[in-house]
Coordinates of C-alpha atoms and ligand atoms in Angstrom, one line a residue:
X18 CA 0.0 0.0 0.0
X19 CA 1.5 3.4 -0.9
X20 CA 1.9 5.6 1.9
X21 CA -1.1 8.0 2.9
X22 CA -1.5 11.4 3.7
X23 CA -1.7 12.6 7.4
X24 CA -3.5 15.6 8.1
X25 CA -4.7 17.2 11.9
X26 CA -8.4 18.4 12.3
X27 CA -9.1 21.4 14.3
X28 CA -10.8 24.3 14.6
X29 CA -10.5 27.9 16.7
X30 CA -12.7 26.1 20.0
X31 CA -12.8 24.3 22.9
X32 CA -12.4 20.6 21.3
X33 CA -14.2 17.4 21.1
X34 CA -15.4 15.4 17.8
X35 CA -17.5 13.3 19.9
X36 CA -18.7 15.0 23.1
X37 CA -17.4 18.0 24.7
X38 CA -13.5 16.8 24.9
X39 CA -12.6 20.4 26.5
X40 CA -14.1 19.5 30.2
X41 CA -12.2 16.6 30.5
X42 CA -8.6 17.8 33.4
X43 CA -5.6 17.1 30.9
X44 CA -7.3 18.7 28.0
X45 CA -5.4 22.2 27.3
X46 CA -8.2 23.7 24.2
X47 CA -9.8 25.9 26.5
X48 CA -6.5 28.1 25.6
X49 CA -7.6 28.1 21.7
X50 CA -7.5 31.9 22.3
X51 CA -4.0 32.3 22.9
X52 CA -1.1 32.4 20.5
X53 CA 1.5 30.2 22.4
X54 CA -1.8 27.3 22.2
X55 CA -1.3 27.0 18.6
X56 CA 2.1 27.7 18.1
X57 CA 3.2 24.7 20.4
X58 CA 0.5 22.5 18.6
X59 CA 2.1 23.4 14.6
X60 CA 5.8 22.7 16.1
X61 CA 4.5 19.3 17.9
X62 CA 2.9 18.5 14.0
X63 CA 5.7 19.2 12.3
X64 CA 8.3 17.8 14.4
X65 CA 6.3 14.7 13.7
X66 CA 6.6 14.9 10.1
X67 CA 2.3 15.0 9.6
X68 CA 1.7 16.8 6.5
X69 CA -0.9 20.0 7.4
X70 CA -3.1 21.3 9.8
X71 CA -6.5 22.0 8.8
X72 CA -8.8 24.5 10.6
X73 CA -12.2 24.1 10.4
X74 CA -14.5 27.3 10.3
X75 CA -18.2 28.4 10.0
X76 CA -20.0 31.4 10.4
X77 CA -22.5 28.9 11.2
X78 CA -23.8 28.0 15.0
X79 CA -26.5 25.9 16.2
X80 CA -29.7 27.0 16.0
X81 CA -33.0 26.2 15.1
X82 CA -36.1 28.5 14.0
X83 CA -34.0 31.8 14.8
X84 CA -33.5 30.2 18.7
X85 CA -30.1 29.4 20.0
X86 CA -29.7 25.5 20.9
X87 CA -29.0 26.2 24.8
X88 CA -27.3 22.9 24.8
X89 CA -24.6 24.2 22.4
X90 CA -23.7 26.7 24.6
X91 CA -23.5 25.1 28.0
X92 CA -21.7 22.6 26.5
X93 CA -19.3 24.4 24.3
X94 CA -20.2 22.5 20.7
X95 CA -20.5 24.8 17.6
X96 CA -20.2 28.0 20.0
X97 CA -18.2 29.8 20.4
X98 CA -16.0 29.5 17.4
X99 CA -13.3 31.7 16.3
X100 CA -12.0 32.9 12.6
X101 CA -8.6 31.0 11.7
X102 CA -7.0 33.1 9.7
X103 CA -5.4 35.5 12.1
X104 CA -3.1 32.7 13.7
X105 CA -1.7 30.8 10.4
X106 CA 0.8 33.1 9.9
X107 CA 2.0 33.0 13.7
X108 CA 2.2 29.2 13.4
X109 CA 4.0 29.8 10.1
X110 CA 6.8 31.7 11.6
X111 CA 7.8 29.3 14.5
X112 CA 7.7 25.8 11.4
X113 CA 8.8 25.4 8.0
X114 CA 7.4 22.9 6.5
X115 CA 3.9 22.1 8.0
X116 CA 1.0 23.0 5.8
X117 CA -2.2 24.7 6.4
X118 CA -5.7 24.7 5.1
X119 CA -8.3 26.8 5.8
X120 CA -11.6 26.9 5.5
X121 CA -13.6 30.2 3.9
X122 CA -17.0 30.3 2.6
X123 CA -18.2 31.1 -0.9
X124 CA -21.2 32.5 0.7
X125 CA -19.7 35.0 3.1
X126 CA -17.3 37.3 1.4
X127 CA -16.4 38.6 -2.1
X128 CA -14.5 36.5 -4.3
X129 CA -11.8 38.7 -4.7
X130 CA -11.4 39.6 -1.4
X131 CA -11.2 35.8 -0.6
X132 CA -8.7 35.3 -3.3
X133 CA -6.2 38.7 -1.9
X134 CA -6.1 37.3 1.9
X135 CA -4.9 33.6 0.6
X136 CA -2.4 34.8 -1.9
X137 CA -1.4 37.2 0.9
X138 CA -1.5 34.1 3.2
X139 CA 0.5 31.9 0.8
X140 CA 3.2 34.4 0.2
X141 CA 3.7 34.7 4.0
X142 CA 3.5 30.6 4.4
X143 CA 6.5 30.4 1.6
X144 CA 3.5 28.3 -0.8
X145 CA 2.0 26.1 2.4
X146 CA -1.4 27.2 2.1
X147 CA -4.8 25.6 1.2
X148 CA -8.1 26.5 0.7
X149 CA -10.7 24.0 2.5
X150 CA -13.8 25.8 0.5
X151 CA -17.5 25.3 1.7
X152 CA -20.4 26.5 0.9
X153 CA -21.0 26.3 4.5
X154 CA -22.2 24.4 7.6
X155 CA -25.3 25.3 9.6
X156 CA -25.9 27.4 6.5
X157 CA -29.2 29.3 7.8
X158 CA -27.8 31.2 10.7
X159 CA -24.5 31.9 8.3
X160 CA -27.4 33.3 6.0
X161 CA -29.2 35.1 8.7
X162 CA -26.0 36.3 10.6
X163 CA -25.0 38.4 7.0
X164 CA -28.4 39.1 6.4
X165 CA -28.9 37.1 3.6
X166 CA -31.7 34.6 2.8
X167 CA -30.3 31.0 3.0
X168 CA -30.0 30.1 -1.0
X169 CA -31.1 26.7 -2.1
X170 CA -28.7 23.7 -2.0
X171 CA -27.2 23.0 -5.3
X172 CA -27.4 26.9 -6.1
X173 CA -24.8 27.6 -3.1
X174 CA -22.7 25.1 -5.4
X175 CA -23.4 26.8 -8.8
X176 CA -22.4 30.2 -7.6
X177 CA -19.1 28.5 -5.4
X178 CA -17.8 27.4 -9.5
X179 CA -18.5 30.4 -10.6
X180 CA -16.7 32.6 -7.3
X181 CA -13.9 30.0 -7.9
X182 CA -13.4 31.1 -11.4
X183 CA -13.4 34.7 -10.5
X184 CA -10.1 33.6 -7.8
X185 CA -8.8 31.4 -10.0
X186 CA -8.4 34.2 -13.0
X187 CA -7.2 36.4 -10.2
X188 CA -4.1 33.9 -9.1
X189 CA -3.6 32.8 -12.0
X190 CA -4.0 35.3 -14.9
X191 CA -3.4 38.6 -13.5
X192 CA 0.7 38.6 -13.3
X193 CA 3.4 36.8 -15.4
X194 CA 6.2 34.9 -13.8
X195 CA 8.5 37.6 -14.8
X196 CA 6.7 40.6 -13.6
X197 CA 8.1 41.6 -10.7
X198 CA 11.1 43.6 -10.8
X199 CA 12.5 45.2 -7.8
X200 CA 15.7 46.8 -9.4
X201 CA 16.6 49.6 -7.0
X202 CA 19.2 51.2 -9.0
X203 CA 16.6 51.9 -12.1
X204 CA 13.4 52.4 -9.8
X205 CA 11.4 49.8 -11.5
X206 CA 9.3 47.8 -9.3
X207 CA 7.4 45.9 -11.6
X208 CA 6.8 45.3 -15.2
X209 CA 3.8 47.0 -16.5
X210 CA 3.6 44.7 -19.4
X211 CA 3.4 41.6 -16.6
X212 CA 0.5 43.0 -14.8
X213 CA -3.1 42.8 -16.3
X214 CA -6.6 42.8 -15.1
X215 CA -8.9 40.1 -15.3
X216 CA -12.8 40.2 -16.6
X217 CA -15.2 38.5 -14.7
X218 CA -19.2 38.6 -16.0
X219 CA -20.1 35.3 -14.7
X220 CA -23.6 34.3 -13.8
X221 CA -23.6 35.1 -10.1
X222 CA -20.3 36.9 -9.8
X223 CA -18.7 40.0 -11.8
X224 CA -14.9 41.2 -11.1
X225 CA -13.0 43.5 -13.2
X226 CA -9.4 44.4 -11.8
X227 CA -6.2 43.2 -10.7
X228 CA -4.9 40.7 -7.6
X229 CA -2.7 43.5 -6.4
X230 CA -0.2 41.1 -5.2
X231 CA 2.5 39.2 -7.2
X232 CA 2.5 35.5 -7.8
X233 CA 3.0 33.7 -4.6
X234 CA 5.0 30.2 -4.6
X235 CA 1.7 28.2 -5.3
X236 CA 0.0 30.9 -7.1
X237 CA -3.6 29.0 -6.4
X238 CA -3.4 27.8 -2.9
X239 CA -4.1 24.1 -3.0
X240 CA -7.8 23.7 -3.7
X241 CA -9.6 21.5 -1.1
X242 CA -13.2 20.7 -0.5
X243 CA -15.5 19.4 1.9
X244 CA -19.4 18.6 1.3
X245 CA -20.2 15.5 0.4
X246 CA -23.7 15.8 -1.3
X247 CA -24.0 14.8 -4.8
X248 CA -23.5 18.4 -6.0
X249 CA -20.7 19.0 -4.1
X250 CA -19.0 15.5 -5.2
X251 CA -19.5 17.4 -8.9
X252 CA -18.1 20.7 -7.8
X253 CA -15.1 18.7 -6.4
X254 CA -14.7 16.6 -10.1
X255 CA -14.3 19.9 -11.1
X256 CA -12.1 21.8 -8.5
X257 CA -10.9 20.2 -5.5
X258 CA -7.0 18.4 -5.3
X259 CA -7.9 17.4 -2.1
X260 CA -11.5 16.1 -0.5
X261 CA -12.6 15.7 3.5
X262 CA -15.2 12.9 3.7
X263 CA -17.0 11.6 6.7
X264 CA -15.8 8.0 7.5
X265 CA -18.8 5.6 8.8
X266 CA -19.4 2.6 6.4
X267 CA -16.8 1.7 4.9
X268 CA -19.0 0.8 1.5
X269 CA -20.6 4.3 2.2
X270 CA -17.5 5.7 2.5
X271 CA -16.1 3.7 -0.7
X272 CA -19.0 5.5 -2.9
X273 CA -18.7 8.7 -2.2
X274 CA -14.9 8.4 -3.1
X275 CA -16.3 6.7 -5.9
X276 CA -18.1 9.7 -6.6
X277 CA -15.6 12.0 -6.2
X278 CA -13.1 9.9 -8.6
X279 CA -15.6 9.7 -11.2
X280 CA -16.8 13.1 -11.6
X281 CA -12.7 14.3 -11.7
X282 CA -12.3 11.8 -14.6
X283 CA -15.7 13.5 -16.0
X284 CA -13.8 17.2 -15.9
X285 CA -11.0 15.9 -17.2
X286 CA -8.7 15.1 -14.6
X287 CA -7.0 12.1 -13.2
X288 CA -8.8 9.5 -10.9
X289 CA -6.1 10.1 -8.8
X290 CA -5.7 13.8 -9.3
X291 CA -7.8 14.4 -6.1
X292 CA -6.8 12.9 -2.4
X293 CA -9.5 11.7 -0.7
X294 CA -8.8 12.3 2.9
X295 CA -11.5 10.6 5.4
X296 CA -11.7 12.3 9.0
X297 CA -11.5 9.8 11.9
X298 CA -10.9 9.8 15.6
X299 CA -8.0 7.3 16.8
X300 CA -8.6 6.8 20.5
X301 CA -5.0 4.5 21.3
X302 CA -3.4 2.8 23.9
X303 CA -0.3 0.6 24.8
X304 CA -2.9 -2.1 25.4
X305 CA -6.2 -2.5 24.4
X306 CA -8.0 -2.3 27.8
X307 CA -6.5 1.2 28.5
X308 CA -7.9 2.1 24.6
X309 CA -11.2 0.6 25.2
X310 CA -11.1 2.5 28.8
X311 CA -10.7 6.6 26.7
X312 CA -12.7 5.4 24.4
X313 CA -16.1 4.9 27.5
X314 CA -14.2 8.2 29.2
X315 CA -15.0 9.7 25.5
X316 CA -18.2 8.5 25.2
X317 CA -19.0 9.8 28.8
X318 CA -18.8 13.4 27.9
X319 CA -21.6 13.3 24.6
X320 CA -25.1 13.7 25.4
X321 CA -27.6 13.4 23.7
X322 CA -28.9 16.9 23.7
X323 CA -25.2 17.7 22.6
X324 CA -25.3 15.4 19.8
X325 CA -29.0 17.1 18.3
X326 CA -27.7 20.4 18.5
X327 CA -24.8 19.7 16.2
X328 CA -27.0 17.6 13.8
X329 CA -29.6 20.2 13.8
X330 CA -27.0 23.1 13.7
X331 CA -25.1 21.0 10.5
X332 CA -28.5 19.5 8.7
X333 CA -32.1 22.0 10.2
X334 CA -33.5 19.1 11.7
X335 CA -34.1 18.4 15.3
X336 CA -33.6 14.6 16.0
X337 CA -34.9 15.4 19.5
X338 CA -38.1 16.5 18.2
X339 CA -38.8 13.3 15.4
X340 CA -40.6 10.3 16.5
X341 CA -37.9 8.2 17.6
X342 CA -39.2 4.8 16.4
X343 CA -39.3 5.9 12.7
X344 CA -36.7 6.5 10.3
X345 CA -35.6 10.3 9.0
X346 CA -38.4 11.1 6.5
X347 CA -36.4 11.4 3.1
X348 CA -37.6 14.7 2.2
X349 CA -34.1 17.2 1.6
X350 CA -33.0 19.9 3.2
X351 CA -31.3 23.2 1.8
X352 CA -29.1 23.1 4.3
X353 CA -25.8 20.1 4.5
X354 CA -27.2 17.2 3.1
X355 CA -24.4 14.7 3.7
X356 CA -25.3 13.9 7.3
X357 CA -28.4 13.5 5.7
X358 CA -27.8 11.3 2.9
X359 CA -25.5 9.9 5.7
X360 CA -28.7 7.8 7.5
X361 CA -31.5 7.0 4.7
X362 CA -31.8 3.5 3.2
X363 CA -28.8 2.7 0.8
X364 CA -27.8 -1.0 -0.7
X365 CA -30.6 -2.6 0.1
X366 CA -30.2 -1.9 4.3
X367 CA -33.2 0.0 6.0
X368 CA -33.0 3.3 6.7
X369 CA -31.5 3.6 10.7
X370 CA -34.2 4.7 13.1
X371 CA -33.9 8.5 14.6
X372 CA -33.4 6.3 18.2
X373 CA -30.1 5.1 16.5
X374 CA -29.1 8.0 14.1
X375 CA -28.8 10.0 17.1
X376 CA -27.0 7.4 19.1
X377 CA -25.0 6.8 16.1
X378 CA -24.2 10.6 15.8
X379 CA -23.4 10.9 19.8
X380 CA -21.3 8.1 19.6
X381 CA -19.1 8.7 16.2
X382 CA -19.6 12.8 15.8
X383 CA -20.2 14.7 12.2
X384 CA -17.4 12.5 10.7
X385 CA -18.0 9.2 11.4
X386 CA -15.2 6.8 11.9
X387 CA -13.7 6.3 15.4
X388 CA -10.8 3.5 15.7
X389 CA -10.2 1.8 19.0
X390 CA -7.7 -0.4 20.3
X391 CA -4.3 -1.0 20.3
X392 CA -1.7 1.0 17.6
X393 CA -1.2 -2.6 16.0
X394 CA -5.1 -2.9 16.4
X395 CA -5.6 0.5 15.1
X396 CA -3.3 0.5 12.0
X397 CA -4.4 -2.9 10.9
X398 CA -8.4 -1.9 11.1
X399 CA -6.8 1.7 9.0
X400 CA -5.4 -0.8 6.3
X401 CA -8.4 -2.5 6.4
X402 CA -10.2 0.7 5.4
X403 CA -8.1 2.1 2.9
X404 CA -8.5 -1.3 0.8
X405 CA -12.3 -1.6 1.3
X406 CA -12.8 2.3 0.5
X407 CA -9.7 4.0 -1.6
X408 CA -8.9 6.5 0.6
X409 CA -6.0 8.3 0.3
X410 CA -5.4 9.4 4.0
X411 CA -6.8 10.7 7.1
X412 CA -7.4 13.8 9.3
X413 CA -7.3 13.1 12.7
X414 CA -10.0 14.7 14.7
X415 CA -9.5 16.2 17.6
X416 CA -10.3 14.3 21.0
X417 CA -8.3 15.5 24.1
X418 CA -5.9 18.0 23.3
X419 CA -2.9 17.2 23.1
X420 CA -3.6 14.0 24.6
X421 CA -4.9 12.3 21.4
X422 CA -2.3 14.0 19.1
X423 CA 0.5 12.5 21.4
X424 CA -0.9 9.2 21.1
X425 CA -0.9 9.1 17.6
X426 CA 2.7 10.2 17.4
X427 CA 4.0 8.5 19.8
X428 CA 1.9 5.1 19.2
X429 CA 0.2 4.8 15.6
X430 CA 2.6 7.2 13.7
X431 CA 5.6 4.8 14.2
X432 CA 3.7 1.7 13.2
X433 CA 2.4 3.3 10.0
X434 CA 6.1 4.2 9.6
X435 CA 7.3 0.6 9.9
X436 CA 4.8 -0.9 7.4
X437 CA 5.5 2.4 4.9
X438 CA 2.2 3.0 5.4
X439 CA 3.1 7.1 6.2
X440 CA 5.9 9.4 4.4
X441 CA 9.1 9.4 6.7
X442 CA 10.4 13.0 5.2
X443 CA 8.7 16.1 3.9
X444 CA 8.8 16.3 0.3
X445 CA 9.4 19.9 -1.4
X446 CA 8.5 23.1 0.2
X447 CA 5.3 23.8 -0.9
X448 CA 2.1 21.8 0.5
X449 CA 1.1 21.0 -3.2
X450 CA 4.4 19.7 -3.3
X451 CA 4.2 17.6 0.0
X452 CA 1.4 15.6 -1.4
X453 CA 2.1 15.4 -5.2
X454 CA 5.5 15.5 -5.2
X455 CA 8.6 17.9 -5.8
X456 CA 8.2 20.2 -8.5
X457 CA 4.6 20.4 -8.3
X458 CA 3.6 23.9 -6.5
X459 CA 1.5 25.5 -9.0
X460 CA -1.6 23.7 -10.4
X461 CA -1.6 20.8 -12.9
X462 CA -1.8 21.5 -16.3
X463 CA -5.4 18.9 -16.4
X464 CA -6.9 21.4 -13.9
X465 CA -9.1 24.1 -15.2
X466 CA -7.8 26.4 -13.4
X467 CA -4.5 26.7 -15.4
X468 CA -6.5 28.3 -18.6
X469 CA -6.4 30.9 -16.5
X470 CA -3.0 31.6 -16.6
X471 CA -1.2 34.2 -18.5
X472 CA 0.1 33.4 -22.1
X473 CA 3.2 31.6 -22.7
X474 CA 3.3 30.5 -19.3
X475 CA 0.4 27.8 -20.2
X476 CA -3.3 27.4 -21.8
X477 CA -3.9 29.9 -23.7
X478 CA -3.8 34.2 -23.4
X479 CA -7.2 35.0 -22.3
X480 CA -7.7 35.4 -18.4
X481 CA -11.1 36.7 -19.4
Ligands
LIG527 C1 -13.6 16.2 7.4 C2 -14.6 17.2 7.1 C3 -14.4 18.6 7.4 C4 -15.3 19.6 7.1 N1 -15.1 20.9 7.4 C5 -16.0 21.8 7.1 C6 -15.8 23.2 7.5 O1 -14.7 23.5 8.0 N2 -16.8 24.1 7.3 C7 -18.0 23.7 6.7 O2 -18.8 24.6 6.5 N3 -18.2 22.5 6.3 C8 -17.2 21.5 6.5 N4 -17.5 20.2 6.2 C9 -18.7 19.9 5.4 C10 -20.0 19.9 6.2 O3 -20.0 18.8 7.0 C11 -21.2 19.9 5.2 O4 -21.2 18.6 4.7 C12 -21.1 20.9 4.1 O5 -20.7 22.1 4.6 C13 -22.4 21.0 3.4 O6 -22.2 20.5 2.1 P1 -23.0 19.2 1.5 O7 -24.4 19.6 1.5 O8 -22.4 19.0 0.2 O9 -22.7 18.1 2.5 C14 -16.6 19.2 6.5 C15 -16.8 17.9 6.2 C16 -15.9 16.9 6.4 C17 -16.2 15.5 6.1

């Protein structure tokens, strides 16, 4: 098996993927509003060779009908929630290799505006920068909270192609290579010839002007995706080098990667031009007692009332409130479908009760694979997974902080080593380079994305 791509999950909070992790006496993510909390996290990630950190974000927050979910708040899940881009570039300057994706909206701010902060942000990073784009969790109070109306489903996808064309033209299209000058002795900056604006009359999106920044090392930070609704699998054919999925059944799991694959290949691109990267709790022990042991002390801190208000926060519907005997009607929702689509009848199995969706969701959180046991245990049942589902790698979601992180270094990480099963080195400087290889920063020729770029440099000499 070739070796897979490690990635940490967290987000600008008090932590727990399953329950409210945060309460428990060696967990230290109460301090996620201090500098020194992240810093010391990025240098204990990249001392341990993983490949990124990925910060989670939404303007969303759980709510239902326009009323706060009291349970969210008293028990810290989905508020409060802080915005991660103010702390990438302190991480940045204490590591050198470590990437970082982030997560931004299409529905929240102007495309071009988006595009200026990550160039901005990539520059800064020396080209380890990602975008993690949504189209947003708990999308009504987003919607509500900018004073928007919440816009249907699959058109919160149609206008995230088109606000990705507007930043793609933007990084790509409106300086050359050459462009930038800097020669102090004949007071020439830049190139005027290398520095162009860039049209934009799409149908949801217009931008006429410049990226008033030179390239940065990656150009287009690497494109990542999460949303795994049959729209968004499209929208990541299309865009996307890397994909988050939930984990949970593994021949679930298998056909959305499926999915994914198939719609690249339909745009154009590689089946294996996108990772697929599955986000899973490891809960790990020297023996498999003391695992199983965190793994009840985990469990012990998710409610049930917790659990609702993240589904309902995430999806608009109250599990609390359904008859708990039947199954989840299958009418949609405009708001995330995937932890929809997640529990209605599929293959030929029943669709789960709401009883066990909602002890399902208490018990395995928004992403949906937890591994227990042993690291032997663990690695093995990993394998196991990657062969029944095609997964290309993993984030690990945060439990105790740093307990859980130190685990997995200190216990799974050197197993997966042993059995080649994760990269020993980091490879290149860039993050597009750490997981396609050196020489790789800027997009791939088979993305759309590079016609784009300006002339000579590749596809064509339009950026309009
Ligand atoms: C590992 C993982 C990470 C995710 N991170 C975010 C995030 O940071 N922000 C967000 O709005 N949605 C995130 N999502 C996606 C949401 O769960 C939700 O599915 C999506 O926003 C709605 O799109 P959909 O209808 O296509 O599912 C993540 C999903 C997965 C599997």
């Amino acid at each position: 098996m070739k070796p897979l791509v490690f990635g940490i999950f967290q987000y600008i909070a008090p932590n727990g993927t399953v329950g409210s992790a945060w309460q428990h006496p060696s967990d230290t993510s109460h301090e996620y509003l201090t500098i020194a909390h992240w810093t010391k996290l990025a240098q204990k990630f990249e001392s341990a060779g993983l490949d990124f950190l990925f910060l989670a974000d939404s303007y969303g927050f759980p709510a239902l009908d326009g009323e706060l979910l009291e349970a969210a708040v008293r028990e810290g899940r989905g508020i409060p929630q802080g915005d991660p881009m103010p702390i990438v570039t302190a991480m940045a300057a204490v590591t050198e290799k470590l990437g970082f994706i982030l997560t931004t909206s299409t529905t929240v701010e102007a495309p071009a505006a988006n595009a200026r902060r990550f160039a901005t942000l990539d520059h800064f990073t020396a080209g380890r920068i990602g975008w993690n784009i949504v189209t947003g969790s708990s999308g009504a109070t987003a919607a509500a909270l900018m004073g928007k109306d919440l816009i249907a489903h699959d058109v919160r996808y149609d206008m995230a192609d088109d606000y990705v064309d507007v930043c793609l033209k933007l990084w790509e299209g409106s300086w050359s290579d050459d462009a930038l000058v800097v020669d102090k002795a004949a007071g020439v900056y830049a190139d005027p010839a290398g520095v162009r604006m860039i049209d934009h009359d799409g149908p949801y999106y217009r931008a006429h002007g410049i990226l008033n920044l030179p390239p940065s090392p990656q150009r287009t930070p690497l494109l990542v995706q999460a949303g795994a609704s049959g729209r968004g699998r499209d929208f990541a054919g299309r865009n996307a080098e890397a994909v988050f999925v939930a984990g949970g059944v593994p021949s679930v799991v298998a056909a959305n990667v499926a999915g994914v694959r198939a719609s690249a290949v339909a745009a154009g691109r590689a089946a294996d031009s996108v990772k697929l990267l599955v986000g899973a709790l490891f809960i790990t022990a020297p023996t498999h007692e003391e695992a199983v042991a965190k793994h009840t002390e985990m469990l012990a801190m998710s409610t049930n009332e917790g659990a609702a208000a993240i589904y309902a926060g995430n999806t608009g519907i109250d599990l609390l409130a359904l008859d708990p005997d039947l199954p989840l009607a299958q009418t949609s929702t405009e708001m995330g479908q995937s932890n929809v689509e997640r529990y209605l009848a599929k293959d030929g199995t029943p669709a789960p009760l709401v009883r066990d969706i909602l002890e399902n969701f208490r018990t395995t959180g928004i992403n949906g694979s937890v591994f227990v046991g042993t690291p032997e245990e663990v690695v093995d049942a990993l394998e196991e997974f990657v062969r029944a589902t095609d997964v290309d790698g993993f984030l690990v979601q945060p439990h105790l902080t740093p307990g859980t992180y130190d685990d997995f270094i200190e216990l799974v990480l050197p197993v997966l080593r042993e059995r080649g099963l994760a990269p020993g080195e980091y490879r290149g400087s860039t993050l597009r380079e750490q997981l396609f290889g050196e020489g790789r920063s800027r997009l791939p020729e088979s993305h759309r994305g590079h016609d784009f770029a300006w002339a000579g440099t590749t596809g064509g000499d339009s950026a309009g």
